Structure formats: C-alpha cells, structure tokens
PDB file of C-alpha atoms in Angstrom:
ATOM      1  CA  MET A  28     -36.057 100.179-111.768  1.00 72.00           C
ATOM      2  CA  ASN A  29     -38.965  98.461-112.899  1.00 76.00           C
ATOM      3  CA  SER A  30     -42.200  96.959-111.705  1.00 75.00           C
ATOM      4  CA  GLN A  31     -40.415  93.591-111.366  1.00 90.00           C
ATOM      5  CA  THR A  32     -37.819  95.335-109.052  1.00 97.00           C
ATOM      6  CA  GLN A  33     -37.977  93.356-105.642  1.00 97.00           C
ATOM      7  CA  SER A  34     -36.974  94.970-102.280  1.00 97.00           C
ATOM      8  CA  ALA A  35     -34.924  93.210 -99.619  1.00 96.00           C
ATOM      9  CA  GLN A  36     -32.949  94.035 -96.568  1.00 97.00           C
ATOM     10  CA  VAL A  37     -29.583  92.415 -95.669  1.00 97.00           C
ATOM     11  CA  ASP A  38     -27.771  92.261 -92.465  1.00 97.00           C
ATOM     12  CA  GLY A  39     -24.768  94.514 -92.748  1.00 97.00           C
ATOM     13  CA  PRO A  40     -22.087  95.357 -89.994  1.00 97.00           C
ATOM     14  CA  ALA A  41     -23.513  98.589 -88.955  1.00 97.00           C
ATOM     15  CA  GLY A  42     -27.245  97.192 -89.452  1.00 97.00           C
ATOM     16  CA  SER A  43     -29.720  96.303 -92.006  1.00 98.00           C
ATOM     17  CA  LEU A  44     -28.798  97.406 -95.697  1.00 98.00           C
ATOM     18  CA  GLN A  45     -31.566  98.296 -98.196  1.00 98.00           C
ATOM     19  CA  CYS A  46     -31.434  96.295-101.557  1.00 98.00           C
ATOM     20  CA  ALA A  47     -33.085  96.334-104.893  1.00 98.00           C
ATOM     21  CA  LEU A  48     -33.004  92.776-106.766  1.00 98.00           C
ATOM     22  CA  ASP A  49     -33.589  92.310-110.565  1.00 98.00           C
ATOM     23  CA  MET A  50     -33.954  89.152-112.265  1.00 97.00           C
ATOM     24  CA  PRO A  51     -33.449  88.526-115.866  1.00 96.00           C
ATOM     25  CA  ALA A  52     -35.831  86.923-118.037  1.00 92.00           C
ATOM     26  CA  THR A  53     -33.530  83.630-118.424  1.00 95.00           C
ATOM     27  CA  PRO A  54     -31.961  81.595-115.440  1.00 96.00           C
ATOM     28  CA  ALA A  55     -29.438  83.875-114.124  1.00 97.00           C
ATOM     29  CA  ILE A  56     -25.838  82.966-114.654  1.00 97.00           C
ATOM     30  CA  GLY A  57     -24.792  84.782-111.315  1.00 97.00           C
ATOM     31  CA  VAL A  58     -25.217  87.898-109.202  1.00 98.00           C
ATOM     32  CA  ALA A  59     -23.859  91.457-109.931  1.00 98.00           C
ATOM     33  CA  VAL A  60     -23.681  93.874-107.180  1.00 98.00           C
ATOM     34  CA  VAL A  61     -23.346  97.430-108.026  1.00 98.00           C
ATOM     35  CA  CYS A  62     -22.178 100.249-106.016  1.00 98.00           C
ATOM     36  CA  HIS A  63     -23.308 104.030-105.928  1.00 98.00           C
ATOM     37  CA  PRO A  64     -21.742 107.271-105.773  1.00 97.00           C
ATOM     38  CA  HIS A  65     -20.870 109.411-102.664  1.00 96.00           C
ATOM     39  CA  PRO A  66     -23.445 109.720-100.483  1.00 95.00           C
ATOM     40  CA  GLN A  67     -22.469 113.266 -99.110  1.00 92.00           C
ATOM     41  CA  PHE A  68     -23.334 114.287-102.718  1.00 92.00           C
ATOM     42  CA  GLY A  69     -26.460 112.735-103.272  1.00 95.00           C
ATOM     43  CA  GLY A  70     -25.356 109.427-104.154  1.00 97.00           C
ATOM     44  CA  THR A  71     -28.134 106.352-104.054  1.00 98.00           C
ATOM     45  CA  MET A  72     -28.791 102.847-105.371  1.00 98.00           C
ATOM     46  CA  ASP A  73     -31.352 104.858-107.284  1.00 98.00           C
ATOM     47  CA  ASN A  74     -28.859 106.902-109.477  1.00 98.00           C
ATOM     48  CA  LYS A  75     -29.405 106.886-113.091  1.00 98.00           C
ATOM     49  CA  VAL A  76     -25.827 105.739-113.986  1.00 98.00           C
ATOM     50  CA  VAL A  77     -25.945 103.039-111.240  1.00 98.00           C
ATOM     51  CA  GLN A  78     -29.498 101.762-112.872  1.00 98.00           C
ATOM     52  CA  THR A  79     -27.984 101.867-116.245  1.00 98.00           C
ATOM     53  CA  LEU A  80     -25.159  99.412-114.989  1.00 98.00           C
ATOM     54  CA  ALA A  81     -27.591  97.351-113.564  1.00 98.00           C
ATOM     55  CA  ARG A  82     -29.748  97.163-116.676  1.00 98.00           C
ATOM     56  CA  ALA A  83     -26.929  96.277-118.901  1.00 98.00           C
ATOM     57  CA  LEU A  84     -25.835  93.338-116.815  1.00 98.00           C
ATOM     58  CA  LEU A  85     -29.471  92.365-116.281  1.00 98.00           C
ATOM     59  CA  GLN A  86     -29.479  92.162-120.092  1.00 97.00           C
ATOM     60  CA  LEU A  87     -26.161  90.072-120.144  1.00 97.00           C
ATOM     61  CA  GLY A  88     -27.881  87.608-117.989  1.00 97.00           C
ATOM     62  CA  TRP A  89     -26.899  88.426-114.459  1.00 98.00           C
ATOM     63  CA  ALA A  90     -29.319  88.956-111.401  1.00 98.00           C
ATOM     64  CA  THR A  91     -28.472  92.247-110.312  1.00 98.00           C
ATOM     65  CA  VAL A  92     -28.320  93.881-106.967  1.00 98.00           C
ATOM     66  CA  ARG A  93     -28.065  97.695-106.116  1.00 98.00           C
ATOM     67  CA  PHE A  94     -27.683  98.654-102.432  1.00 98.00           C
ATOM     68  CA  ASN A  95     -27.661 101.506-100.256  1.00 98.00           C
ATOM     69  CA  PHE A  96     -24.191 102.086 -98.278  1.00 98.00           C
ATOM     70  CA  ARG A  97     -24.755 102.486 -94.438  1.00 98.00           C
ATOM     71  CA  GLY A  98     -26.637 105.617 -93.621  1.00 97.00           C
ATOM     72  CA  VAL A  99     -28.241 106.188 -97.111  1.00 98.00           C
ATOM     73  CA  GLY A 100     -32.062 105.628 -97.809  1.00 97.00           C
ATOM     74  CA  GLY A 101     -33.418 102.650 -95.688  1.00 97.00           C
ATOM     75  CA  SER A 102     -30.140 101.117 -94.643  1.00 98.00           C
ATOM     76  CA  ALA A 103     -28.982 101.645 -91.037  1.00 98.00           C
ATOM     77  CA  GLY A 104     -25.565 103.177 -89.682  1.00 97.00           C
ATOM     78  CA  GLU A 105     -23.613 106.214 -90.622  1.00 95.00           C
ATOM     79  CA  HIS A 106     -21.368 107.155 -93.453  1.00 94.00           C
ATOM     80  CA  ASP A 107     -17.920 105.791 -92.705  1.00 91.00           C
ATOM     81  CA  GLU A 108     -15.696 108.017 -95.096  1.00 87.00           C
ATOM     82  CA  GLY A 109     -14.982 104.838 -97.141  1.00 87.00           C
ATOM     83  CA  GLN A 110     -13.643 102.544 -94.281  1.00 87.00           C
ATOM     84  CA  GLY A 111     -16.718 100.659 -93.670  1.00 93.00           C
ATOM     85  CA  GLU A 112     -18.584 100.575 -97.033  1.00 96.00           C
ATOM     86  CA  SER A 113     -16.433  97.650 -98.452  1.00 94.00           C
ATOM     87  CA  GLU A 114     -17.676  95.589 -95.683  1.00 96.00           C
ATOM     88  CA  ASP A 115     -21.017  96.606 -96.532  1.00 98.00           C
ATOM     89  CA  LEU A 116     -20.349  95.481 -99.938  1.00 98.00           C
ATOM     90  CA  LEU A 117     -19.087  91.986 -98.950  1.00 98.00           C
ATOM     91  CA  ALA A 118     -22.318  91.514 -96.592  1.00 98.00           C
ATOM     92  CA  VAL A 119     -24.143  91.849 -99.818  1.00 98.00           C
ATOM     93  CA  VAL A 120     -22.348  89.670-101.802  1.00 98.00           C
ATOM     94  CA  ALA A 121     -22.117  86.920 -98.944  1.00 97.00           C
ATOM     95  CA  HIS A 122     -26.011  87.034 -98.487  1.00 96.00           C
ATOM     96  CA  GLN A 123     -26.967  87.245-102.491  1.00 95.00           C
ATOM     97  CA  ARG A 124     -24.075  85.274-103.922  1.00 95.00           C
ATOM     98  CA  GLN A 125     -25.241  81.729-105.151  1.00 89.00           C
ATOM     99  CA  ALA A 126     -22.997  78.513-104.758  1.00 84.00           C
ATOM    100  CA  GLY A 127     -21.620  77.725-108.315  1.00 88.00           C
ATOM    101  CA  LEU A 128     -22.851  80.810-110.184  1.00 95.00           C
ATOM    102  CA  GLY A 129     -20.693  83.713-111.177  1.00 97.00           C
ATOM    103  CA  LEU A 130     -20.300  86.960-109.202  1.00 98.00           C
ATOM    104  CA  VAL A 131     -19.751  90.641-111.078  1.00 98.00           C
ATOM    105  CA  LEU A 132     -18.799  93.630-108.905  1.00 98.00           C
ATOM    106  CA  GLY A 133     -19.484  97.103-110.319  1.00 98.00           C
ATOM    107  CA  GLY A 134     -19.847 100.620-109.321  1.00 98.00           C
ATOM    108  CA  LEU A 135     -19.907 104.238-110.325  1.00 98.00           C
ATOM    109  CA  SER A 136     -17.526 107.077-108.970  1.00 97.00           C
ATOM    110  CA  PHE A 137     -17.159 106.557-105.206  1.00 97.00           C
ATOM    111  CA  GLY A 138     -18.723 103.153-105.665  1.00 97.00           C
ATOM    112  CA  GLY A 139     -16.208 102.030-108.203  1.00 97.00           C
ATOM    113  CA  TYR A 140     -13.487 102.330-105.394  1.00 97.00           C
ATOM    114  CA  PHE A 141     -14.912  99.155-103.492  1.00 97.00           C
ATOM    115  CA  PRO A 142     -15.273  96.454-105.886  1.00 97.00           C
ATOM    116  CA  PRO A 143     -11.393  95.994-106.510  1.00 97.00           C
ATOM    117  CA  LEU A 144     -10.940  96.198-102.708  1.00 95.00           C
ATOM    118  CA  SER A 145     -13.731  93.649-101.932  1.00 96.00           C
ATOM    119  CA  ALA A 146     -12.581  91.600-105.040  1.00 97.00           C
ATOM    120  CA  ALA A 147      -9.046  91.274-103.481  1.00 96.00           C
ATOM    121  CA  ARG A 148     -10.529  90.195-100.176  1.00 95.00           C
ATOM    122  CA  LEU A 149     -12.698  87.562-101.916  1.00 97.00           C
ATOM    123  CA  ALA A 150     -10.047  86.205-103.954  1.00 96.00           C
ATOM    124  CA  GLU A 151      -7.779  85.794-100.680  1.00 96.00           C
ATOM    125  CA  GLN A 152     -10.517  83.782 -99.075  1.00 95.00           C
ATOM    126  CA  GLY A 153     -10.805  81.553-102.307  1.00 95.00           C
ATOM    127  CA  GLN A 154     -13.862  82.946-103.487  1.00 95.00           C
ATOM    128  CA  PRO A 155     -12.803  85.487-106.434  1.00 96.00           C
ATOM    129  CA  ALA A 156     -15.347  87.337-108.296  1.00 97.00           C
ATOM    130  CA  ASP A 157     -15.594  86.684-111.980  1.00 97.00           C
ATOM    131  CA  ARG A 158     -15.167  90.194-113.447  1.00 98.00           C
ATOM    132  CA  LEU A 159     -15.407  93.689-112.416  1.00 98.00           C
ATOM    133  CA  LEU A 160     -17.269  96.861-114.190  1.00 98.00           C
ATOM    134  CA  LEU A 161     -15.854 100.334-113.172  1.00 98.00           C
ATOM    135  CA  VAL A 162     -17.600 103.326-114.537  1.00 98.00           C
ATOM    136  CA  GLY A 163     -15.753 106.797-113.763  1.00 98.00           C
ATOM    137  CA  PRO A 164     -14.158 105.343-110.482  1.00 97.00           C
ATOM    138  CA  SER A 165     -12.688 107.071-107.924  1.00 96.00           C
ATOM    139  CA  THR A 166      -9.007 107.180-108.686  1.00 96.00           C
ATOM    140  CA  GLN A 167      -7.855 110.559-107.619  1.00 92.00           C
ATOM    141  CA  ARG A 168      -8.236 111.175-103.895  1.00 85.00           C
ATOM    142  CA  ALA A 169      -7.583 107.257-103.151  1.00 86.00           C
ATOM    143  CA  THR A 170      -6.076 104.675-105.170  1.00 89.00           C
ATOM    144  CA  PRO A 171      -8.230 101.493-105.973  1.00 93.00           C
ATOM    145  CA  ALA A 172      -6.634  98.278-105.436  1.00 93.00           C
ATOM    146  CA  PRO A 173      -5.122  96.641-108.856  1.00 95.00           C
ATOM    147  CA  VAL A 174      -7.501  94.796-111.049  1.00 97.00           C
ATOM    148  CA  PRO A 175      -7.749  91.921-113.416  1.00 96.00           C
ATOM    149  CA  ALA A 176      -7.029  92.320-116.846  1.00 96.00           C
ATOM    150  CA  ASP A 177     -10.490  91.764-118.182  1.00 97.00           C
ATOM    151  CA  THR A 178     -11.960  94.477-115.854  1.00 98.00           C
ATOM    152  CA  VAL A 179     -14.362  96.679-118.001  1.00 98.00           C
ATOM    153  CA  VAL A 180     -13.523 100.158-117.018  1.00 98.00           C
ATOM    154  CA  ILE A 181     -15.405 103.202-118.689  1.00 98.00           C
ATOM    155  CA  HIS A 182     -14.393 107.081-118.406  1.00 98.00           C
ATOM    156  CA  GLY A 183     -15.880 110.076-119.547  1.00 98.00           C
ATOM    157  CA  GLU A 184     -13.760 112.310-121.302  1.00 98.00           C
ATOM    158  CA  ALA A 185     -14.999 115.694-119.794  1.00 98.00           C
ATOM    159  CA  ASP A 186     -15.342 114.265-116.401  1.00 98.00           C
ATOM    160  CA  ASP A 187     -15.232 117.273-113.876  1.00 95.00           C
ATOM    161  CA  VAL A 188     -15.769 115.046-110.665  1.00 96.00           C
ATOM    162  CA  VAL A 189     -12.777 112.382-111.405  1.00 97.00           C
ATOM    163  CA  PRO A 190     -10.239 113.409-114.096  1.00 97.00           C
ATOM    164  CA  LEU A 191      -9.757 111.195-116.975  1.00 98.00           C
ATOM    165  CA  SER A 192      -5.972 111.706-116.185  1.00 98.00           C
ATOM    166  CA  ALA A 193      -6.394 110.366-112.874  1.00 97.00           C
ATOM    167  CA  THR A 194      -7.866 107.012-113.971  1.00 98.00           C
ATOM    168  CA  LEU A 195      -5.327 106.592-116.750  1.00 98.00           C
ATOM    169  CA  ASP A 196      -2.621 107.054-113.931  1.00 97.00           C
ATOM    170  CA  TRP A 197      -4.036 104.406-112.110  1.00 97.00           C
ATOM    171  CA  ALA A 198      -4.769 102.216-115.066  1.00 98.00           C
ATOM    172  CA  ARG A 199      -1.326 102.665-116.727  1.00 97.00           C
ATOM    173  CA  PRO A 200       1.088 100.562-114.614  1.00 97.00           C
ATOM    174  CA  GLN A 201      -1.284  97.739-114.876  1.00 97.00           C
ATOM    175  CA  HIS A 202      -1.379  97.812-118.650  1.00 97.00           C
ATOM    176  CA  LEU A 203      -5.279  98.345-118.400  1.00 98.00           C
ATOM    177  CA  PRO A 204      -7.447  99.439-120.927  1.00 97.00           C
ATOM    178  CA  VAL A 205      -9.728 102.366-120.315  1.00 98.00           C
ATOM    179  CA  ILE A 206     -12.652 103.098-122.383  1.00 98.00           C
ATOM    180  CA  VAL A 207     -13.106 106.662-123.012  1.00 98.00           C
ATOM    181  CA  MET A 208     -16.770 108.096-123.905  1.00 98.00           C
ATOM    182  CA  PRO A 209     -15.615 111.719-125.813  1.00 98.00           C
ATOM    183  CA  GLY A 210     -16.908 114.518-124.657  1.00 98.00           C
ATOM    184  CA  VAL A 211     -19.110 113.011-121.596  1.00 98.00           C
ATOM    185  CA  GLY A 212     -19.153 114.274-118.015  1.00 98.00           C
ATOM    186  CA  HIS A 213     -19.291 112.215-114.852  1.00 97.00           C
ATOM    187  CA  PHE A 214     -22.880 111.471-114.694  1.00 96.00           C
ATOM    188  CA  PHE A 215     -23.167 110.591-118.602  1.00 98.00           C
ATOM    189  CA  HIS A 216     -26.115 112.931-119.023  1.00 97.00           C
ATOM    190  CA  GLY A 217     -27.973 112.443-122.297  1.00 97.00           C
ATOM    191  CA  GLN A 218     -25.722 109.401-122.997  1.00 98.00           C
ATOM    192  CA  LEU A 219     -27.174 106.687-120.468  1.00 98.00           C
ATOM    193  CA  THR A 220     -28.362 104.334-123.344  1.00 98.00           C
ATOM    194  CA  GLN A 221     -24.971 104.610-125.253  1.00 98.00           C
ATOM    195  CA  LEU A 222     -23.481 103.745-122.052  1.00 98.00           C
ATOM    196  CA  ARG A 223     -25.566 100.786-121.618  1.00 98.00           C
ATOM    197  CA  GLU A 224     -24.727  99.649-125.255  1.00 98.00           C
ATOM    198  CA  LEU A 225     -21.142 100.009-124.502  1.00 98.00           C
ATOM    199  CA  ILE A 226     -21.555  98.006-121.455  1.00 98.00           C
ATOM    200  CA  VAL A 227     -23.001  95.177-123.432  1.00 98.00           C
ATOM    201  CA  ARG A 228     -20.707  95.221-126.158  1.00 97.00           C
ATOM    202  CA  SER A 229     -17.503  95.318-124.217  1.00 96.00           C
ATOM    203  CA  TRP A 230     -18.421  92.404-122.241  1.00 93.00           C
ATOM    204  CA  ARG A 231     -18.862  90.025-124.880  1.00 77.00           C
TER     205      ARG A 231
END
C-alpha cells in the first residue's frame, strides 16, 4: 500500500497465508483485518477498494492487515467456495490481535460476507470484535450473519454485482442503516477518495 507496508506470513488451516501490515503514525488502538473480493473474479488483498478501506482505518488509528485468502497470491491452499475462508480470517485475527486492544473486521463484496460470520464465532468465544465495516457486502447468493447496530455498511446505488436491493433486504429486519453512494458501482471507480472520507466520517 505504501513504502512502510510490511509483508508477513500467517499459519492458516490450509497453509501459510500472505498478509500485508500497515501501522498508524501514533500507537495503534487495535488491529483491523480487511478481506478482499471473490478470488475467482480477480479479487486479492491489493484490490483498490480493499486498500481504501485499510487507508481509512489506518487514518482512524488502527493497525491494518490485508491478507489473501487460501489459494490467492502467496497464500497456500485452494479456493474453498466460501467454506474455509472464514477460518482463514480467524487465523489471521488470532495471529495479529493484541491483548487489551480493539479489533475491527472489514471487507468488500465476497470479503464482506466473512466478518459477520467470524464476529459471531469470536463473540461465542468471549472475544468479540469492536466493530464491523462492510462495503458492497455479498448479500445476494448467501445471507451474512446478523451484525451489531453500529456496523458501518456502505453500498453503491448502481452496484451491478450485488444489487443494492439485496443488501437492503438483509439490513431491513435488523433495522440496520445502509449508507448509499448515489450513482456508484461495485468497485467505486473514481470515488475511492470519497469512500475513504465517508468511512472516516461515519466512524466517529
């Protein structure tokens, strides 16, 4: 993401997972782990929207970790149709989380499906995440787990990959607000700066 980005490998359930770590200028208030879009459609941790999410959280004072799911880039294993990817996320969290500090889980599209699922698992273990950030989350083919009321959900009005209507249908029973960026597509082309600023404003 920048010249200070650190590379790391984390032991995952299907083998080593490739990670990229960025540290804020001030002592980190915790770690934020960001998940990438569907690997079978070119999704990696270097996706520009994923990097934008990480930059926003870095600006807010979080150490940020992007990682490649199994079978992507320098991560071992094979794509598991969404079955094992939540275990990948939990493995990264277990390795990067620091005792006494906060935890944020975030993701884009396919990568937005796993934070709610993993957050529910962590809560059951008495180690809840502090907050979730979901951008254009995958809500059409599979329904994400319910999320806390302070979850930040952002969706493009003109998303042609995950229809806005699908995310509203998922959010409605939870009385969960969804922030809609008018006229914006799934990958926020030309709107990344606005997306970053919106995340920062919505977080505070």
